[in-house]
mmCIF file of C-alpha atoms in Angstrom:
data_model
loop_
_atom_site.group_PDB
_atom_site.id
_atom_site.type_symbol
_atom_site.label_atom_id
_atom_site.label_comp_id
_atom_site.label_asym_id
_atom_site.label_seq_id
_atom_site.Cartn_x
_atom_site.Cartn_y
_atom_site.Cartn_z
ATOM 1 C CA UNK A 1 -98.588 -27.525 -26.743
ATOM 2 C CA UNK A 2 -98.596 -24.169 -24.982
ATOM 3 C CA UNK A 3 -96.023 -21.802 -23.546
ATOM 4 C CA UNK A 4 -96.905 -21.681 -19.852
ATOM 5 C CA UNK A 5 -95.574 -19.947 -16.754
ATOM 6 C CA UNK A 6 -96.280 -21.636 -13.424
ATOM 7 C CA UNK A 7 -95.990 -19.541 -10.248
ATOM 8 C CA UNK A 8 -95.887 -21.293 -6.865
ATOM 9 C CA UNK A 9 -94.181 -24.665 -6.545
ATOM 10 C CA UNK A 10 -95.323 -25.848 -3.124
ATOM 11 C CA UNK A 11 -96.723 -29.248 -2.147
ATOM 12 C CA UNK A 12 -99.461 -28.874 -4.764
ATOM 13 C CA UNK A 13 -97.917 -26.557 -7.334
ATOM 14 C CA UNK A 14 -94.705 -28.537 -7.769
ATOM 15 C CA UNK A 15 -96.374 -31.793 -8.854
ATOM 16 C CA UNK A 16 -98.889 -29.888 -10.990
ATOM 17 C CA UNK A 17 -96.071 -28.132 -12.836
ATOM 18 C CA UNK A 18 -94.263 -31.440 -13.218
ATOM 19 C CA UNK A 19 -97.280 -32.934 -14.992
ATOM 20 C CA UNK A 20 -97.348 -30.004 -17.406
ATOM 21 C CA UNK A 21 -93.727 -30.753 -18.328
ATOM 22 C CA UNK A 22 -94.636 -34.418 -18.826
ATOM 23 C CA UNK A 23 -97.514 -33.333 -21.070
ATOM 24 C CA UNK A 24 -94.983 -31.639 -23.348
ATOM 25 C CA UNK A 25 -95.729 -27.983 -22.625
ATOM 26 C CA UNK A 26 -93.020 -25.336 -22.792
ATOM 27 C CA UNK A 27 -92.912 -24.468 -19.096
ATOM 28 C CA UNK A 28 -91.198 -21.685 -17.163
ATOM 29 C CA UNK A 29 -91.471 -21.798 -13.376
ATOM 30 C CA UNK A 30 -91.054 -19.302 -10.563
ATOM 31 C CA UNK A 31 -90.948 -19.757 -6.800
ATOM 32 C CA UNK A 32 -89.138 -18.131 -3.895
ATOM 33 C CA UNK A 33 -87.717 -21.569 -3.029
ATOM 34 C CA UNK A 34 -84.614 -22.255 -5.114
ATOM 35 C CA UNK A 35 -84.889 -25.961 -4.266
ATOM 36 C CA UNK A 36 -88.425 -26.124 -5.649
ATOM 37 C CA UNK A 37 -87.299 -24.408 -8.845
ATOM 38 C CA UNK A 38 -84.296 -26.726 -9.151
ATOM 39 C CA UNK A 39 -86.525 -29.776 -8.886
ATOM 40 C CA UNK A 40 -88.596 -28.590 -11.858
ATOM 41 C CA UNK A 41 -85.686 -27.491 -14.007
ATOM 42 C CA UNK A 42 -84.172 -30.951 -13.536
ATOM 43 C CA UNK A 43 -87.323 -32.275 -15.232
ATOM 44 C CA UNK A 44 -87.055 -29.919 -18.194
ATOM 45 C CA UNK A 45 -88.714 -26.672 -17.096
ATOM 46 C CA UNK A 46 -87.052 -23.293 -17.478
ATOM 47 C CA UNK A 47 -86.540 -20.810 -14.650
ATOM 48 C CA UNK A 48 -86.360 -17.030 -14.380
ATOM 49 C CA UNK A 49 -84.718 -14.586 -11.984
ATOM 50 C CA UNK A 50 -87.896 -12.557 -11.438
ATOM 51 C CA UNK A 51 -91.590 -13.178 -11.703
ATOM 52 C CA UNK A 52 -91.825 -10.513 -14.405
ATOM 53 C CA UNK A 53 -89.119 -12.248 -16.429
ATOM 54 C CA UNK A 54 -90.873 -15.584 -15.926
ATOM 55 C CA UNK A 55 -94.031 -14.480 -17.736
ATOM 56 C CA UNK A 56 -92.294 -13.041 -20.798
ATOM 57 C CA UNK A 57 -93.758 -14.717 -23.865
ATOM 58 C CA UNK A 58 -96.232 -16.806 -21.852
ATOM 59 C CA UNK A 59 -99.533 -17.704 -23.467
ATOM 60 C CA UNK A 60 -100.867 -19.034 -20.162
ATOM 61 C CA UNK A 61 -100.006 -18.077 -16.575
ATOM 62 C CA UNK A 62 -100.987 -20.495 -13.792
ATOM 63 C CA UNK A 63 -100.585 -19.653 -10.122
ATOM 64 C CA UNK A 64 -100.895 -21.800 -7.001
ATOM 65 C CA UNK A 65 -100.332 -19.535 -4.003
ATOM 66 C CA UNK A 66 -100.970 -19.858 -0.242
ATOM 67 C CA UNK A 67 -103.567 -17.123 0.334
ATOM 68 C CA UNK A 68 -105.488 -14.202 -1.094
ATOM 69 C CA UNK A 69 -102.895 -11.575 -0.184
ATOM 70 C CA UNK A 70 -100.303 -13.428 -2.244
ATOM 71 C CA UNK A 71 -102.616 -13.576 -5.256
ATOM 72 C CA UNK A 72 -103.361 -9.864 -4.972
ATOM 73 C CA UNK A 73 -99.660 -9.058 -4.652
ATOM 74 C CA UNK A 74 -98.705 -11.092 -7.723
ATOM 75 C CA UNK A 75 -101.423 -9.694 -9.970
ATOM 76 C CA UNK A 76 -102.392 -6.317 -8.507
ATOM 77 C CA UNK A 77 -99.281 -5.129 -6.653
ATOM 78 C CA UNK A 78 -96.956 -2.287 -7.619
ATOM 79 C CA UNK A 79 -95.263 -4.607 -10.101
ATOM 80 C CA UNK A 80 -98.348 -6.740 -10.620
ATOM 81 C CA UNK A 81 -98.540 -9.007 -13.623
ATOM 82 C CA UNK A 82 -101.802 -7.542 -14.886
ATOM 83 C CA UNK A 83 -99.837 -4.389 -15.717
ATOM 84 C CA UNK A 84 -97.441 -6.187 -18.043
ATOM 85 C CA UNK A 85 -99.245 -9.217 -19.489
ATOM 86 C CA UNK A 86 -100.543 -8.861 -23.052
ATOM 87 C CA UNK A 87 -104.295 -9.078 -23.549
ATOM 88 C CA UNK A 88 -103.925 -12.445 -25.286
ATOM 89 C CA UNK A 89 -102.804 -14.094 -22.019
ATOM 90 C CA UNK A 90 -104.960 -16.619 -20.201
ATOM 91 C CA UNK A 91 -104.507 -16.430 -16.411
ATOM 92 C CA UNK A 92 -105.573 -19.417 -14.304
ATOM 93 C CA UNK A 93 -105.349 -19.021 -10.547
ATOM 94 C CA UNK A 94 -105.626 -22.344 -8.711
ATOM 95 C CA UNK A 95 -105.106 -20.914 -5.225
ATOM 96 C CA UNK A 96 -107.922 -21.344 -2.710
ATOM 97 C CA UNK A 97 -108.930 -17.810 -1.716
ATOM 98 C CA UNK A 98 -112.007 -15.799 -0.788
ATOM 99 C CA UNK A 99 -114.539 -15.539 -3.627
ATOM 100 C CA UNK A 100 -114.476 -11.747 -3.237
ATOM 101 C CA UNK A 101 -110.724 -11.705 -3.790
ATOM 102 C CA UNK A 102 -111.039 -13.839 -6.902
ATOM 103 C CA UNK A 103 -113.761 -11.550 -8.239
ATOM 104 C CA UNK A 104 -111.627 -8.485 -7.539
ATOM 105 C CA UNK A 105 -108.636 -9.857 -9.429
ATOM 106 C CA UNK A 106 -110.924 -10.987 -12.256
ATOM 107 C CA UNK A 107 -112.445 -7.507 -12.557
ATOM 108 C CA UNK A 108 -108.978 -5.956 -12.775
ATOM 109 C CA UNK A 109 -107.986 -8.523 -15.398
ATOM 110 C CA UNK A 110 -111.088 -7.834 -17.473
ATOM 111 C CA UNK A 111 -110.379 -4.101 -17.263
ATOM 112 C CA UNK A 112 -106.896 -4.833 -18.629
ATOM 113 C CA UNK A 113 -108.336 -6.993 -21.405
ATOM 114 C CA UNK A 114 -106.855 -10.194 -19.918
ATOM 115 C CA UNK A 115 -108.761 -13.469 -19.619
ATOM 116 C CA UNK A 116 -108.865 -14.679 -16.010
ATOM 117 C CA UNK A 117 -110.272 -17.807 -14.402
ATOM 118 C CA UNK A 118 -110.306 -18.947 -10.784
ATOM 119 C CA UNK A 119 -109.689 -22.688 -10.760
ATOM 120 C CA UNK A 120 -109.068 -24.108 -7.279
ATOM 121 C CA UNK A 121 -108.457 -27.840 -7.044
ATOM 122 C CA UNK A 122 -109.497 -30.842 -5.014
ATOM 123 C CA UNK A 123 -107.614 -34.106 -4.710
ATOM 124 C CA UNK A 124 -104.701 -33.308 -2.426
ATOM 125 C CA UNK A 125 -101.011 -33.890 -2.964
ATOM 126 C CA UNK A 126 -101.674 -37.451 -4.123
ATOM 127 C CA UNK A 127 -103.976 -36.177 -6.839
ATOM 128 C CA UNK A 128 -101.486 -33.492 -7.836
ATOM 129 C CA UNK A 129 -98.741 -36.096 -8.255
ATOM 130 C CA UNK A 130 -100.958 -38.546 -10.099
ATOM 131 C CA UNK A 131 -102.488 -35.913 -12.381
ATOM 132 C CA UNK A 132 -105.975 -36.761 -11.126
ATOM 133 C CA UNK A 133 -107.035 -33.454 -9.574
ATOM 134 C CA UNK A 134 -110.510 -32.002 -9.833
ATOM 135 C CA UNK A 135 -110.456 -28.423 -11.136
ATOM 136 C CA UNK A 136 -113.399 -26.240 -10.104
ATOM 137 C CA UNK A 137 -113.479 -23.282 -12.480
ATOM 138 C CA UNK A 138 -115.082 -19.881 -12.302
ATOM 139 C CA UNK A 139 -115.102 -17.564 -15.302
ATOM 140 C CA UNK A 140 -116.487 -17.077 -18.781
ATOM 141 C CA UNK A 141 -117.413 -20.125 -20.850
ATOM 142 C CA UNK A 142 -114.886 -19.319 -23.570
ATOM 143 C CA UNK A 143 -112.106 -19.026 -20.973
ATOM 144 C CA UNK A 144 -113.103 -22.414 -19.606
ATOM 145 C CA UNK A 145 -112.911 -24.032 -23.046
ATOM 146 C CA UNK A 146 -109.560 -22.399 -23.664
ATOM 147 C CA UNK A 147 -108.222 -23.644 -20.325
ATOM 148 C CA UNK A 148 -109.518 -27.207 -20.588
ATOM 149 C CA UNK A 149 -106.689 -28.643 -22.756
ATOM 150 C CA UNK A 150 -104.124 -27.125 -20.377
ATOM 151 C CA UNK A 151 -105.834 -28.511 -17.275
ATOM 152 C CA UNK A 152 -106.282 -31.950 -18.848
ATOM 153 C CA UNK A 153 -102.647 -32.810 -18.128
ATOM 154 C CA UNK A 154 -103.196 -32.314 -14.403
ATOM 155 C CA UNK A 155 -106.784 -33.455 -13.949
ATOM 156 C CA UNK A 156 -109.247 -36.290 -13.790
ATOM 157 C CA UNK A 157 -112.277 -33.984 -13.557
ATOM 158 C CA UNK A 158 -112.777 -30.407 -14.754
ATOM 159 C CA UNK A 159 -115.944 -28.505 -13.820
ATOM 160 C CA UNK A 160 -117.225 -25.100 -14.871
ATOM 161 C CA UNK A 161 -118.952 -23.927 -11.675
ATOM 162 C CA UNK A 162 -120.138 -20.581 -13.044
ATOM 163 C CA UNK A 163 -118.910 -16.977 -13.351
ATOM 164 C CA UNK A 164 -115.846 -15.442 -11.697
ATOM 165 C CA UNK A 165 -115.628 -16.503 -8.055
ATOM 166 C CA UNK A 166 -117.883 -19.543 -8.482
ATOM 167 C CA UNK A 167 -114.913 -21.890 -8.427
ATOM 168 C CA UNK A 168 -113.873 -20.557 -5.036
ATOM 169 C CA UNK A 169 -117.394 -20.817 -3.628
ATOM 170 C CA UNK A 170 -117.685 -24.454 -4.698
ATOM 171 C CA UNK A 171 -114.214 -25.204 -3.310
ATOM 172 C CA UNK A 172 -114.899 -23.812 0.163
ATOM 173 C CA UNK A 173 -118.208 -25.706 0.285
ATOM 174 C CA UNK A 174 -116.359 -28.903 -0.628
ATOM 175 C CA UNK A 175 -113.602 -28.404 1.928
ATOM 176 C CA UNK A 176 -116.045 -27.528 4.677
ATOM 177 C CA UNK A 177 -117.819 -30.827 3.996
ATOM 178 C CA UNK A 178 -114.467 -32.649 3.922
ATOM 179 C CA UNK A 179 -113.546 -31.253 7.352
ATOM 180 C CA UNK A 180 -116.915 -32.352 8.742
ATOM 181 C CA UNK A 181 -116.500 -35.857 7.281
ATOM 182 C CA UNK A 182 -112.955 -36.239 8.586
ATOM 183 C CA UNK A 183 -113.976 -35.044 12.053
ATOM 184 C CA UNK A 184 -116.940 -37.423 12.147
ATOM 185 C CA UNK A 185 -114.916 -40.352 10.848
ATOM 186 C CA UNK A 186 -112.202 -39.788 13.459
ATOM 187 C CA UNK A 187 -114.806 -39.485 16.197
ATOM 188 C CA UNK A 188 -116.475 -42.771 15.228
ATOM 189 C CA UNK A 189 -113.160 -44.646 14.996
ATOM 190 C CA UNK A 190 -112.069 -43.362 18.412
ATOM 191 C CA UNK A 191 -115.330 -44.456 19.996
ATOM 192 C CA UNK A 192 -115.027 -47.942 18.516
ATOM 193 C CA UNK A 193 -111.408 -48.405 19.564
ATOM 194 C CA UNK A 194 -112.155 -47.245 23.109
ATOM 195 C CA UNK A 195 -114.690 -50.064 23.201
ATOM 196 C CA UNK A 196 -112.122 -52.633 22.118
ATOM 197 C CA UNK A 197 -112.788 -52.793 18.378
ATOM 198 C CA UNK A 198 -110.011 -53.239 15.829
ATOM 199 C CA UNK A 199 -109.853 -49.956 13.838
ATOM 200 C CA UNK A 200 -109.236 -51.843 10.576
ATOM 201 C CA UNK A 201 -112.261 -54.086 11.114
ATOM 202 C CA UNK A 202 -114.452 -51.177 12.169
ATOM 203 C CA UNK A 203 -113.295 -49.194 9.126
ATOM 204 C CA UNK A 204 -114.240 -52.027 6.785
ATOM 205 C CA UNK A 205 -117.646 -52.398 8.447
ATOM 206 C CA UNK A 206 -118.396 -48.683 8.062
ATOM 207 C CA UNK A 207 -117.018 -48.597 4.501
ATOM 208 C CA UNK A 208 -119.499 -51.265 3.478
ATOM 209 C CA UNK A 209 -122.335 -49.676 5.450
ATOM 210 C CA UNK A 210 -124.131 -46.345 5.453
ATOM 211 C CA UNK A 211 -121.214 -44.602 7.174
ATOM 212 C CA UNK A 212 -118.950 -44.940 4.128
ATOM 213 C CA UNK A 213 -117.428 -41.642 2.953
ATOM 214 C CA UNK A 214 -114.303 -40.349 1.195
ATOM 215 C CA UNK A 215 -112.360 -39.730 4.406
ATOM 216 C CA UNK A 216 -112.992 -43.300 5.544
ATOM 217 C CA UNK A 217 -112.802 -45.046 2.173
ATOM 218 C CA UNK A 218 -109.639 -43.540 0.670
ATOM 219 C CA UNK A 219 -107.948 -41.387 3.366
ATOM 220 C CA UNK A 220 -108.386 -43.326 6.607
ATOM 221 C CA UNK A 221 -107.205 -41.238 9.582
ATOM 222 C CA UNK A 222 -106.261 -44.168 11.851
ATOM 223 C CA UNK A 223 -102.525 -45.022 11.718
ATOM 224 C CA UNK A 224 -101.736 -48.309 10.001
ATOM 225 C CA UNK A 225 -105.208 -49.056 8.675
ATOM 226 C CA UNK A 226 -104.523 -47.894 5.120
ATOM 227 C CA UNK A 227 -101.241 -47.805 3.227
ATOM 228 C CA UNK A 228 -100.041 -44.697 1.429
ATOM 229 C CA UNK A 229 -102.041 -42.145 3.424
ATOM 230 C CA UNK A 230 -100.595 -39.544 5.815
ATOM 231 C CA UNK A 231 -101.996 -41.355 8.876
ATOM 232 C CA UNK A 232 -99.596 -44.219 8.177
ATOM 233 C CA UNK A 233 -96.550 -41.957 7.958
ATOM 234 C CA UNK A 234 -97.010 -39.933 11.156
ATOM 235 C CA UNK A 235 -99.431 -37.575 9.388
ATOM 236 C CA UNK A 236 -96.623 -36.070 7.332
ATOM 237 C CA UNK A 237 -97.361 -34.498 3.946
ATOM 238 C CA UNK A 238 -100.821 -34.185 2.489
ATOM 239 C CA UNK A 239 -103.168 -31.287 3.207
ATOM 240 C CA UNK A 240 -102.001 -29.378 6.262
ATOM 241 C CA UNK A 241 -104.188 -28.548 9.261
ATOM 242 C CA UNK A 242 -103.214 -24.889 8.829
ATOM 243 C CA UNK A 243 -104.541 -24.921 5.253
ATOM 244 C CA UNK A 244 -107.777 -26.602 6.298
ATOM 245 C CA UNK A 245 -108.124 -23.923 8.979
ATOM 246 C CA UNK A 246 -107.694 -21.265 6.318
ATOM 247 C CA UNK A 247 -110.393 -22.812 4.134
ATOM 248 C CA UNK A 248 -112.796 -23.233 7.044
ATOM 249 C CA UNK A 249 -112.251 -19.572 7.860
ATOM 250 C CA UNK A 250 -113.136 -18.658 4.277
ATOM 251 C CA UNK A 251 -116.320 -20.720 4.540
ATOM 252 C CA UNK A 252 -117.234 -19.100 7.851
ATOM 253 C CA UNK A 253 -116.654 -15.569 6.539
ATOM 254 C CA UNK A 254 -118.725 -16.294 3.457
ATOM 255 C CA UNK A 255 -121.534 -17.764 5.554
ATOM 256 C CA UNK A 256 -121.633 -14.637 7.724
ATOM 257 C CA UNK A 257 -121.822 -12.387 4.656
ATOM 258 C CA UNK A 258 -124.620 -14.466 3.144
ATOM 259 C CA UNK A 259 -126.547 -15.171 6.378
ATOM 260 C CA UNK A 260 -126.128 -18.917 5.815
ATOM 261 C CA UNK A 261 -126.275 -21.145 8.906
ATOM 262 C CA UNK A 262 -123.317 -23.562 9.086
ATOM 263 C CA UNK A 263 -123.480 -25.144 12.559
ATOM 264 C CA UNK A 264 -121.513 -28.245 11.515
ATOM 265 C CA UNK A 265 -118.980 -26.174 9.603
ATOM 266 C CA UNK A 266 -118.507 -23.879 12.587
ATOM 267 C CA UNK A 267 -117.927 -26.850 14.893
ATOM 268 C CA UNK A 268 -115.386 -28.309 12.470
ATOM 269 C CA UNK A 269 -113.619 -24.956 12.327
ATOM 270 C CA UNK A 270 -113.379 -24.839 16.115
ATOM 271 C CA UNK A 271 -112.069 -28.412 16.275
ATOM 272 C CA UNK A 272 -109.331 -27.794 13.733
ATOM 273 C CA UNK A 273 -108.410 -24.504 15.381
ATOM 274 C CA UNK A 274 -108.024 -26.257 18.735
ATOM 275 C CA UNK A 275 -106.008 -28.999 17.059
ATOM 276 C CA UNK A 276 -103.696 -26.468 15.420
ATOM 277 C CA UNK A 277 -103.314 -24.656 18.737
ATOM 278 C CA UNK A 278 -101.871 -27.843 20.216
ATOM 279 C CA UNK A 279 -98.979 -27.665 17.743
ATOM 280 C CA UNK A 280 -100.414 -29.752 14.924
ATOM 281 C CA UNK A 281 -100.769 -27.089 12.235
ATOM 282 C CA UNK A 282 -98.013 -28.598 10.104
ATOM 283 C CA UNK A 283 -99.528 -32.088 10.071
ATOM 284 C CA UNK A 284 -102.008 -33.490 7.578
ATOM 285 C CA UNK A 285 -105.607 -32.638 8.426
ATOM 286 C CA UNK A 286 -106.422 -36.310 9.074
ATOM 287 C CA UNK A 287 -104.361 -35.890 12.249
ATOM 288 C CA UNK A 288 -107.589 -34.583 13.810
ATOM 289 C CA UNK A 289 -107.780 -38.267 14.835
ATOM 290 C CA UNK A 290 -105.192 -37.406 17.506
ATOM 291 C CA UNK A 291 -107.631 -34.888 18.979
ATOM 292 C CA UNK A 292 -110.160 -37.657 19.598
ATOM 293 C CA UNK A 293 -107.850 -40.470 20.636
ATOM 294 C CA UNK A 294 -104.662 -39.973 22.621
ATOM 295 C CA UNK A 295 -103.877 -43.585 23.443
ATOM 296 C CA UNK A 296 -106.290 -43.959 26.353
ATOM 297 C CA UNK A 297 -107.496 -47.448 27.144
#
């Protein structure tokens, strides 16, 4: 068992940290939300007054933060952790950020003699709670092997995508595809319902046919068709539209830099941006169904 510090206890980070406690690790947590910290300490984690205090004695530091600027602030800021962590520390950042940002933090870590790995995740809040996330890792092979036993307690699948930044590249490709699939699934369901079909029957037909995909099979966007998904609880929880927008923006920026055509990804980005602009940014991304179907007969 390892001595771990977990930074960032949001919708994803909180359940991930909880699974580390359940796995028996010696865990210290830090978050700006006192309620989030309290929830973890009630499960057996320790807390600290400052982020610098939180990492004292840590063998492993894991972070799950909203965006690249937060990652840079935590590790590279005036009181950044890379200035105080011993060289024996393994740093795993599971935030979804620009590959260039991940590479920049990794370069600073290497210069400080610290092992760093970008390890964004796929699987959503449900996967975080169940401990069945997919970790997509970028970094040196020895760092990956060192991280694997730590990630095992939170994961169903763990991939080594390549060098620093590769985890982020694979993640934004995955999420761009997810946005396209969810948009297409919602579009097809809306068309069927407007023609009088039962959305549950149509979903089952497409699941068993060539239209089957993850968004349809396990995360159906039509309310009431599938139990336990955000669509059946007013699109609350899950992976927010605002976060999908962020990831689609990362994919778009990367495509521009690499002269890669992404016509479908660009359309998905525009759709989710329009959807967010209508006040839906705090809903699960499957709420794009509302964009296509607004109760018309």
